[in-house]
Coordinates of N, CA and C in Angstrom, one line a residue:
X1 N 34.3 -67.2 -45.9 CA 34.2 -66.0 -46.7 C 33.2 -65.1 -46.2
X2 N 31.7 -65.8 -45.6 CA 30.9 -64.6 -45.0 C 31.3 -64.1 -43.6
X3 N 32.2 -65.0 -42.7 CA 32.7 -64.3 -41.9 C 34.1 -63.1 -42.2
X4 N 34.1 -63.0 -43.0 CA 35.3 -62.3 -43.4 C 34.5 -60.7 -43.8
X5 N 33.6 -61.5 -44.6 CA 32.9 -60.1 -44.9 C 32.0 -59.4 -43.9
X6 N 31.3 -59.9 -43.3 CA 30.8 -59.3 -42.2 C 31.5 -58.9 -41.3
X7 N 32.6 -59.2 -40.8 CA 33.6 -58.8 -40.1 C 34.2 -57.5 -40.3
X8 N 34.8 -57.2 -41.8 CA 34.8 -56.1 -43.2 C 33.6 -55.3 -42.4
X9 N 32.6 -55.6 -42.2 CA 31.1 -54.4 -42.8 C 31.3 -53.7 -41.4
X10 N 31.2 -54.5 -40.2 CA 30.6 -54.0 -39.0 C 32.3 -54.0 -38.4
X11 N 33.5 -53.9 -39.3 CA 34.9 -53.0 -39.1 C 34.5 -51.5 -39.5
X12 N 34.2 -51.5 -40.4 CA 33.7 -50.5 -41.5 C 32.4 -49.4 -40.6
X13 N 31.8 -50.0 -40.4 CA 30.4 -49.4 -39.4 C 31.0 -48.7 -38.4
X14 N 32.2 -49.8 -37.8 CA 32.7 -48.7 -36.2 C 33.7 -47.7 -37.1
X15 N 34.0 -48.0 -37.9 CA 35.2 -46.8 -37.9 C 34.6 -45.7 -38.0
X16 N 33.3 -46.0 -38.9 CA 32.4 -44.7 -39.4 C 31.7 -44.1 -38.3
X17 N 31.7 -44.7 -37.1 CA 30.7 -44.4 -36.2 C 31.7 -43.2 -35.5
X18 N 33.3 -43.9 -35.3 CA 33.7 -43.6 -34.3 C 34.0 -42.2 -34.8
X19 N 34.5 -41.9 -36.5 CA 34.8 -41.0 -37.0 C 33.8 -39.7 -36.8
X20 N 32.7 -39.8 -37.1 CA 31.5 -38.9 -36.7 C 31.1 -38.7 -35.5
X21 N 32.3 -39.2 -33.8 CA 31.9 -38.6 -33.0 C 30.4 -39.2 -32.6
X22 N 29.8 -40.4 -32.9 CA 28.5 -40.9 -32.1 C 28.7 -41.5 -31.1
X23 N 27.3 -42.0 -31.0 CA 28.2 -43.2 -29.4 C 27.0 -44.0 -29.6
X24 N 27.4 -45.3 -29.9 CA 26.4 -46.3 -30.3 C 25.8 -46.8 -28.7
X25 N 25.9 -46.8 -28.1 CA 25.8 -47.2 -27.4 C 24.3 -46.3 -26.3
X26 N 24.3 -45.6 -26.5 CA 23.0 -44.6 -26.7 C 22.3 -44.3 -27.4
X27 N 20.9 -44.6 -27.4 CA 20.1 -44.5 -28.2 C 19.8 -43.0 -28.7
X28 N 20.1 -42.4 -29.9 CA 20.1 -41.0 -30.2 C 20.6 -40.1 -30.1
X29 N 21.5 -40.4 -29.5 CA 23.0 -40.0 -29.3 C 23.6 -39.0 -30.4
X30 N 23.7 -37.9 -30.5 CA 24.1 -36.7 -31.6 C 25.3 -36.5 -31.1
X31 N 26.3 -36.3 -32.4 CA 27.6 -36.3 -32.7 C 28.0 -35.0 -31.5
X32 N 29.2 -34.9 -31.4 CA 29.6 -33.2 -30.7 C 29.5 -32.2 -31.6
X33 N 29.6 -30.8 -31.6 CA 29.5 -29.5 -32.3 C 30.8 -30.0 -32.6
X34 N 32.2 -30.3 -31.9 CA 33.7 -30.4 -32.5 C 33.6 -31.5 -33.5
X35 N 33.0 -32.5 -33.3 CA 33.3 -33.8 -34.2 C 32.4 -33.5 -35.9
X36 N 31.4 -32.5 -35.9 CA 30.8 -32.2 -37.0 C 31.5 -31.5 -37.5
X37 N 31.8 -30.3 -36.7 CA 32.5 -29.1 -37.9 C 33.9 -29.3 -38.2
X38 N 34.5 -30.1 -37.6 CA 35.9 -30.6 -38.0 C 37.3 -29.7 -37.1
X39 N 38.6 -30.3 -37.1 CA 39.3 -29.6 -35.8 C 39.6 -28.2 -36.0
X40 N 38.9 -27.9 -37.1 CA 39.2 -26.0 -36.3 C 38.2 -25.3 -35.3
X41 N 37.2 -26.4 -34.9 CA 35.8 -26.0 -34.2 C 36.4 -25.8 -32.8
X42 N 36.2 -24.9 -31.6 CA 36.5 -25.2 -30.5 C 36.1 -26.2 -29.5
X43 N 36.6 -26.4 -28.4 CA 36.5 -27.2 -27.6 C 34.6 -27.3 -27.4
X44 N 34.4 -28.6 -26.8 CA 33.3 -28.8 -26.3 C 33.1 -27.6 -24.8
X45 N 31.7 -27.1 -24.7 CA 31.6 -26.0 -23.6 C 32.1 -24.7 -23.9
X46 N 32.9 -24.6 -25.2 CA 33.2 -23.1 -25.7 C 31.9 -22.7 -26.2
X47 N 32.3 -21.1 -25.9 CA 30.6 -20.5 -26.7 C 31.6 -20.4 -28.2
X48 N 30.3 -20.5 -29.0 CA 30.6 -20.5 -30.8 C 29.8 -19.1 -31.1
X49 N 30.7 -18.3 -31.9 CA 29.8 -17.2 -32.4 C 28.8 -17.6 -33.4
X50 N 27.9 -16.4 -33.1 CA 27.2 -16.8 -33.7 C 26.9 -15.9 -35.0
X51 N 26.3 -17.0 -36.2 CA 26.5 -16.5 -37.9 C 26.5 -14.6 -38.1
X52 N 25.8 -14.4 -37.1 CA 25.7 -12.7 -37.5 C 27.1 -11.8 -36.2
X53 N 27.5 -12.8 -35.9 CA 28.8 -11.9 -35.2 C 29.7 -11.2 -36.2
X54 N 30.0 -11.8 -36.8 CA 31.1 -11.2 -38.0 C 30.7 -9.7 -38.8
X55 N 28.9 -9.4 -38.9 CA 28.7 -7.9 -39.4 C 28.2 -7.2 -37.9
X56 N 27.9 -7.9 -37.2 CA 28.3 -7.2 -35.6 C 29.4 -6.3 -35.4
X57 N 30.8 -7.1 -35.8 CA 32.2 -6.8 -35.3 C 32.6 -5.7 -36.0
X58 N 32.1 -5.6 -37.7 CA 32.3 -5.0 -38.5 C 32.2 -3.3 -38.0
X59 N 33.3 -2.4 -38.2 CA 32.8 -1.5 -37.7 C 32.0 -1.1 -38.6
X60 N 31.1 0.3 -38.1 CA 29.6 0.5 -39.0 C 28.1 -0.4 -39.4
X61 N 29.0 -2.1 -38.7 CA 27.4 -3.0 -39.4 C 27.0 -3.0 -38.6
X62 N 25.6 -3.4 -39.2 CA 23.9 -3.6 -37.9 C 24.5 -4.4 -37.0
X63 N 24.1 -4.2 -35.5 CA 24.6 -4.3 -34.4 C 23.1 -5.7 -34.1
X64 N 23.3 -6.6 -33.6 CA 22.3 -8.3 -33.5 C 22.2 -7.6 -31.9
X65 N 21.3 -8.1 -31.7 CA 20.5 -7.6 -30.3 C 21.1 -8.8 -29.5
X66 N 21.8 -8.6 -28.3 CA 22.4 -9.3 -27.5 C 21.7 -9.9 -26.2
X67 N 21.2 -11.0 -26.0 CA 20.0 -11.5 -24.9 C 20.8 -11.0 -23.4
X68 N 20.0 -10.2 -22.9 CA 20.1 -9.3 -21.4 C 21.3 -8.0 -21.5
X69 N 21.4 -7.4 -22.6 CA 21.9 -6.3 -22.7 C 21.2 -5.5 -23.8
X70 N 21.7 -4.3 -23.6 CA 21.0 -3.5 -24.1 C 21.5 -2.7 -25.8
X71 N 21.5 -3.7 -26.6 CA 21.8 -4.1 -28.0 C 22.0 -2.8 -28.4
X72 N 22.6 -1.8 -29.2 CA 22.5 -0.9 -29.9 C 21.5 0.8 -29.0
X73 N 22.0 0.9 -28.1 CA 21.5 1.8 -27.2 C 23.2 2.6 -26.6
X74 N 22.4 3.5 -26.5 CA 24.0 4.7 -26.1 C 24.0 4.3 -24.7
X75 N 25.4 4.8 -24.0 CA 25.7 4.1 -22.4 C 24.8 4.5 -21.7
X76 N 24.3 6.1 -21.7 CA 23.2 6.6 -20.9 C 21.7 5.7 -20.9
X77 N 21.4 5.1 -22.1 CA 20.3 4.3 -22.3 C 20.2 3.0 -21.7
X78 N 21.5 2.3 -22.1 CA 21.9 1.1 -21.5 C 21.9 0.8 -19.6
X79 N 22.3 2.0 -19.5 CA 22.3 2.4 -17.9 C 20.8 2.1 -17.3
X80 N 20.1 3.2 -18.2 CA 18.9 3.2 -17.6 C 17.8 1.8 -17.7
X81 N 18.7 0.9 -18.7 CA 18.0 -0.3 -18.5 C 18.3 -1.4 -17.3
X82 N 19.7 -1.1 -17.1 CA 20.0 -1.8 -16.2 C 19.6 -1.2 -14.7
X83 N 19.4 -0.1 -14.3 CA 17.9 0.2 -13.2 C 17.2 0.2 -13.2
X84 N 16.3 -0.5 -14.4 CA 15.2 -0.5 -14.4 C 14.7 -2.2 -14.0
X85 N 16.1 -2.7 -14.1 CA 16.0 -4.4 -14.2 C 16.5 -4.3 -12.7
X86 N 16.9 -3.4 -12.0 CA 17.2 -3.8 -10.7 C 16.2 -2.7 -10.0
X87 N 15.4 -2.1 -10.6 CA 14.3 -1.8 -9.7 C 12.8 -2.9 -9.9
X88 N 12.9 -3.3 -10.8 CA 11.5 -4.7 -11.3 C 12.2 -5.7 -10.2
X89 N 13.3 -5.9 -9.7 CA 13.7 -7.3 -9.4 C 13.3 -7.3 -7.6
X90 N 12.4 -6.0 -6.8 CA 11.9 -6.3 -5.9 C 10.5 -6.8 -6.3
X91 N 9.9 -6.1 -7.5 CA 8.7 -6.4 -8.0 C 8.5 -8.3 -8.1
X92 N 9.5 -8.6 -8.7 CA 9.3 -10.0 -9.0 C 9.7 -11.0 -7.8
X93 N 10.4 -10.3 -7.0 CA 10.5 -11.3 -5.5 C 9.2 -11.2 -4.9
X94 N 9.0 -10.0 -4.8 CA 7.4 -10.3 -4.0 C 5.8 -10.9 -4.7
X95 N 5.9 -10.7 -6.0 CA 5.2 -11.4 -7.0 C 4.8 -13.0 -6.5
X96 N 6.6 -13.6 -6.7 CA 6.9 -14.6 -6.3 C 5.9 -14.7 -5.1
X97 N 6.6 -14.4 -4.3 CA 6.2 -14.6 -2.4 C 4.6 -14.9 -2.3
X98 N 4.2 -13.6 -2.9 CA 2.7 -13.9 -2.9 C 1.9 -14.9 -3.6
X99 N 2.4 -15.2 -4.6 CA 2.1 -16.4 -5.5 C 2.3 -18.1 -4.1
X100 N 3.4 -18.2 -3.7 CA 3.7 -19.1 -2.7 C 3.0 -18.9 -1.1
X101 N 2.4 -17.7 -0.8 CA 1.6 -18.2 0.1 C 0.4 -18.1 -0.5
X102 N -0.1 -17.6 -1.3 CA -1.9 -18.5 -1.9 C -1.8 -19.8 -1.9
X103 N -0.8 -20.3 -2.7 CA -0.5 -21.5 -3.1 C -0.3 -22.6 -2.2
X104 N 0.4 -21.7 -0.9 CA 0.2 -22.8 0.1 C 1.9 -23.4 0.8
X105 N 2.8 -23.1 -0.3 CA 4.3 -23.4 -0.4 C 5.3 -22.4 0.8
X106 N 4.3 -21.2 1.0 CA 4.9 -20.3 2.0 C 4.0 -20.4 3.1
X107 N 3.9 -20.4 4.4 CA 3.5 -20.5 5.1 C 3.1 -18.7 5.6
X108 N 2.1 -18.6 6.2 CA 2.2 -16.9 6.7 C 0.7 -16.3 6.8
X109 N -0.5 -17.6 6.1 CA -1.8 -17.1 5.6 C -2.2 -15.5 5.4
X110 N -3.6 -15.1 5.9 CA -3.2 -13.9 5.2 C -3.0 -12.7 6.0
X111 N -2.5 -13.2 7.2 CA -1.3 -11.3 7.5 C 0.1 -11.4 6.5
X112 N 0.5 -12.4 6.2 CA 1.5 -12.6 5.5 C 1.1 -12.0 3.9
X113 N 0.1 -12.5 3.5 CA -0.7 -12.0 2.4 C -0.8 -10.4 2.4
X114 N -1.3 -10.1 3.4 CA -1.5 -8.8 3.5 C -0.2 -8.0 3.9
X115 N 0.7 -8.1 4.6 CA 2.3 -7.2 4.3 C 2.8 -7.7 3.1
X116 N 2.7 -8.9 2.4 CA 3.4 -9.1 1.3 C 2.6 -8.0 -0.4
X117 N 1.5 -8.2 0.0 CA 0.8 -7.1 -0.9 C 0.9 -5.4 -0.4
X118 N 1.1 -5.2 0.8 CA 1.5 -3.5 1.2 C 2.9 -3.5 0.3
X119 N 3.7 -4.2 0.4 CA 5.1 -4.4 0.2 C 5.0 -4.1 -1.5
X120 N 4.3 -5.2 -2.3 CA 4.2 -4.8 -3.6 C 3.6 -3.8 -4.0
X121 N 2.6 -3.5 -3.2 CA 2.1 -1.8 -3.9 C 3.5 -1.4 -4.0
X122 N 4.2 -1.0 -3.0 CA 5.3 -0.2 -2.6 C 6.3 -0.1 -3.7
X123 N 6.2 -1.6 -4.3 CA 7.6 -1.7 -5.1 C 7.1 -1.4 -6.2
X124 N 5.7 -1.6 -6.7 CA 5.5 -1.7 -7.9 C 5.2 0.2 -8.4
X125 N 4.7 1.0 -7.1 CA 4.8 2.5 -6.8 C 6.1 3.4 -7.3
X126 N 7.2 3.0 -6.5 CA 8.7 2.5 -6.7 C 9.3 2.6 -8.2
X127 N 8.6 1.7 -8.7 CA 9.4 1.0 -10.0 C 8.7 2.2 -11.1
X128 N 7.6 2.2 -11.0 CA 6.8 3.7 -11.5 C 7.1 4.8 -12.0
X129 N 7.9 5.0 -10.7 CA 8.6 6.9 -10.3 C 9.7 6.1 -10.8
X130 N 10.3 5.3 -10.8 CA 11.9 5.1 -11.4 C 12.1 5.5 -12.9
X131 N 11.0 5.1 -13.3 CA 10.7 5.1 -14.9 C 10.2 6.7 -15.2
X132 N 9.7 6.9 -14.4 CA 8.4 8.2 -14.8 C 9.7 9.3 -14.5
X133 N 10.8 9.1 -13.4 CA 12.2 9.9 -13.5 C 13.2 9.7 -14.6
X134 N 13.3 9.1 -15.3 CA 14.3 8.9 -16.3 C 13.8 8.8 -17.9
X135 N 12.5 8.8 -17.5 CA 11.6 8.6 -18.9 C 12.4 9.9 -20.2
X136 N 12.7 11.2 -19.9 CA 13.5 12.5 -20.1 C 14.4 12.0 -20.6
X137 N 15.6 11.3 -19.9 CA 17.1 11.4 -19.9 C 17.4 10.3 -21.1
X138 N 16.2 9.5 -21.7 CA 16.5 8.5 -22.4 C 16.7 9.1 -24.0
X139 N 17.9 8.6 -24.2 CA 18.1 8.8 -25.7 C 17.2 8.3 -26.9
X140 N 17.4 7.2 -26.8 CA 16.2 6.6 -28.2 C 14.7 6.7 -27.6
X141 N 14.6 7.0 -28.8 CA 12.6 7.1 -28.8 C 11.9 6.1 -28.5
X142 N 12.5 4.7 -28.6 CA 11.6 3.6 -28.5 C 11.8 3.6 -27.3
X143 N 13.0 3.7 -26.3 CA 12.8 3.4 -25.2 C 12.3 4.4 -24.1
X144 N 12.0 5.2 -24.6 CA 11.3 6.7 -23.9 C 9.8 6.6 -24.5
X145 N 9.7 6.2 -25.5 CA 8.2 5.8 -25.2 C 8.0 4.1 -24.9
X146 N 8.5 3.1 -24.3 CA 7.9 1.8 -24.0 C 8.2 2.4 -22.8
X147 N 8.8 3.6 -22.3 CA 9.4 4.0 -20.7 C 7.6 4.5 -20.3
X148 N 7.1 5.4 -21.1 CA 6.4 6.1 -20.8 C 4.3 4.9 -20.7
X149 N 4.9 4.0 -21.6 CA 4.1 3.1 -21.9 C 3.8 2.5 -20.7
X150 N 4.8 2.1 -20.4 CA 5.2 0.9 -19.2 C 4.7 1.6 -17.8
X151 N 4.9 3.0 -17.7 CA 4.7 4.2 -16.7 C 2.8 3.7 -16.3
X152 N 1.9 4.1 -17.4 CA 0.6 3.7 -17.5 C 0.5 2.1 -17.3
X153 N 1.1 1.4 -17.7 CA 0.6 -0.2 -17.1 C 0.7 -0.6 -15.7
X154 N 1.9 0.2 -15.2 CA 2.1 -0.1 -13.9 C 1.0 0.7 -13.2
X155 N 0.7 1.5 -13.4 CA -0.3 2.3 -12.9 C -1.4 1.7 -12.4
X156 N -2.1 1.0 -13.7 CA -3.5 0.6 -13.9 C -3.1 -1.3 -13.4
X157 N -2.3 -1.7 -13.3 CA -1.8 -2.5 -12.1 C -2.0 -2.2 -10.8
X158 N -1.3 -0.8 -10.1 CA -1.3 -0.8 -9.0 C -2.9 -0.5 -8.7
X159 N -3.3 0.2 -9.6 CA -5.0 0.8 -9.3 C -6.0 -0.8 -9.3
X160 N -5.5 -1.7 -10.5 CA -5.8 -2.8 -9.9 C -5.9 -3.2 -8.5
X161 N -4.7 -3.3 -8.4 CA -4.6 -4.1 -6.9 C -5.4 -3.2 -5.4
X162 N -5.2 -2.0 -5.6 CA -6.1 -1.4 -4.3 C -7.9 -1.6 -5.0
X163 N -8.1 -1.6 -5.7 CA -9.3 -2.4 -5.9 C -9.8 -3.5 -5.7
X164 N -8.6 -4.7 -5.7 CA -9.1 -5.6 -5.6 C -9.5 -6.1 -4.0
X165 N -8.6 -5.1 -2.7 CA -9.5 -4.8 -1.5 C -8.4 -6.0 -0.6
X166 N -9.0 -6.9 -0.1 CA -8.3 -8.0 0.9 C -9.0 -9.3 0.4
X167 N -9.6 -9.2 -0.6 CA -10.0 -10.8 -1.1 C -7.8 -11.2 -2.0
X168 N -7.6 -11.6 -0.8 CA -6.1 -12.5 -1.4 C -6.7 -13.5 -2.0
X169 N -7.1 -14.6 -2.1 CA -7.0 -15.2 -2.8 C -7.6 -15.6 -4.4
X170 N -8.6 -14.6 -4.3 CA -9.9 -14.2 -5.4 C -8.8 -13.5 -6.4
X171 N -9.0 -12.2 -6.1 CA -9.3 -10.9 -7.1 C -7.3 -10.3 -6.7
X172 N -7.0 -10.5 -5.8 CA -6.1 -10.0 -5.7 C -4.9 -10.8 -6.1
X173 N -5.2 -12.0 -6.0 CA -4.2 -13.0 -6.8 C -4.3 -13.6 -8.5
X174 N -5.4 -12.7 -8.5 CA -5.5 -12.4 -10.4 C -4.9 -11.6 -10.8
X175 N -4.6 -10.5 -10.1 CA -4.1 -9.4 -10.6 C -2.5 -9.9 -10.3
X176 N -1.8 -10.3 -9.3 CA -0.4 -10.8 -8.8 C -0.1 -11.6 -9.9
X177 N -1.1 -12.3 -10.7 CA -1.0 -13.3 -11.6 C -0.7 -12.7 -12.6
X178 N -1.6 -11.7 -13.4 CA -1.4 -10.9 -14.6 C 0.0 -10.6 -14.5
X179 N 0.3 -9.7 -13.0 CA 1.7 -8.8 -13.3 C 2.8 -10.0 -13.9
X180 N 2.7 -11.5 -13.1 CA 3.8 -12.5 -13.6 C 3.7 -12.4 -14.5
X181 N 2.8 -12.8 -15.2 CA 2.5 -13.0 -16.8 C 3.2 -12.0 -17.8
X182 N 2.4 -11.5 -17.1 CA 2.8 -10.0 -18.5 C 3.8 -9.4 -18.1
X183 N 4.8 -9.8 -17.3 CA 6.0 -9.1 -17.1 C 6.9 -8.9 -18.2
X184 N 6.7 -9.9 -19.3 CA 7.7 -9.5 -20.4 C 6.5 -9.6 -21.6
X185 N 5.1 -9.9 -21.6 CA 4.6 -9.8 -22.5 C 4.0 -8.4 -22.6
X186 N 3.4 -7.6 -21.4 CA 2.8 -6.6 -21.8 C 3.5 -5.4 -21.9
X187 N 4.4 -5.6 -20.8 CA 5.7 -4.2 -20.5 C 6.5 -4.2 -21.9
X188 N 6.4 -2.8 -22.2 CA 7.2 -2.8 -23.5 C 8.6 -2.1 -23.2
X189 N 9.2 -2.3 -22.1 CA 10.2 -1.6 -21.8 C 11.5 -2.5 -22.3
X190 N 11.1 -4.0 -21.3 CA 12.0 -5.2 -21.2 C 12.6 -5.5 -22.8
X191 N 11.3 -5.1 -23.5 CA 11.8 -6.0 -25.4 C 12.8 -4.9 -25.9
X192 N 12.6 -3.5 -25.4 CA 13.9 -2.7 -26.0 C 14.9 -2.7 -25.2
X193 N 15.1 -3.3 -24.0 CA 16.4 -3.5 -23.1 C 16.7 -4.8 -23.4
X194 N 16.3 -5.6 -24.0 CA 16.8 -7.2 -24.2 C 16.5 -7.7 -23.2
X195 N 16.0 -7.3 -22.2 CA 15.7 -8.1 -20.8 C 15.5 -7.4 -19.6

């Protein structure tokens, strides 16, 4: 009779296991998104909307900010974010570069140091005037003033860096540091472009 019942219990255990999509066999092992929400959920690897898509879709409802687009911005605005993301993106390769030869990972000591910083003045100069030309043409306010914000950060970055002279690995890799950093924390351009 106790093998009958135990047999019962841990029948009973797998069906429940298998029913909820676990896998015993893995320790912590979480069910699938399909096996929770039941078969009208899509396939595993489908993207699932998300709760606030439906007053998104709605014509007239609040529009949910969409990660690396430019959420609720007219085409002319949207545009101008997307040049602005492809004028920062020499900024952040050379960032990079110079971060990797202080560090030691790029080989080039410092003449390499030193064209890799002529190079970022240039881009970060560059990225400046990109902004400080379209600052005008932008429709929303917020993004014509984080345009105009952003205009003065880079500035007082670049004025950084011709300050900080040819000490690469001191003073001028503090400042190469800052710009990583604060790439999306101090720039207020990136938070009203979504990216």
């Amino acid at each position: 009779m106790r093998r009958l019942l135990v047999s019962a219990v841990l029948g009973a255990a797998l069906l429940a296991t298998t029913a909820c999509g676990g896998n015993p066999t893995r320790p912590g092992a979480m069910p699938s998104p399909g096996a929770v929400a039941g078969s009208g959920s899509p396939a595993p690897g489908a993207a699932v909307p998300s709760a606030s898509a439906g007053s998104s879709a709605a014509p007239g409802g609040p529009k949910s900010p969409v990660p690396g687009a430019a959420a609720g911005l007219s085409a002319a605005d949207q545009a101008i974010c997307t040049g602005r993301r492809e004028a920062y993106q020499q900024v952040v390769t050379l960032t990079q570069r110079y971060v990797g030869l202080v560090e030691g990972r790029i080989a080039g000591g410092d003449p390499a140091k030193r064209q890799v910083l002529a190079d970022l003045q240039k881009a970060l100069a560059d990225y400046r005037d990109h902004l400080a030309r379209r600052v005008a043409s932008a429709v929303d306010q917020r993004l014509a003033g984080a345009m105009r914000a952003d205009v003065s950060y880079v500035s007082k970055r670049l004025t950084d860096l011709r300050a900080a002279g040819a000490d690469y690995d001191g003073k001028v890799f503090t400042v190469v540091d800052a710009i990583v950093k604060g790439a999306s924390k101090d720039q207020r351009v990136p938070a009203v472009c979504a990216g």
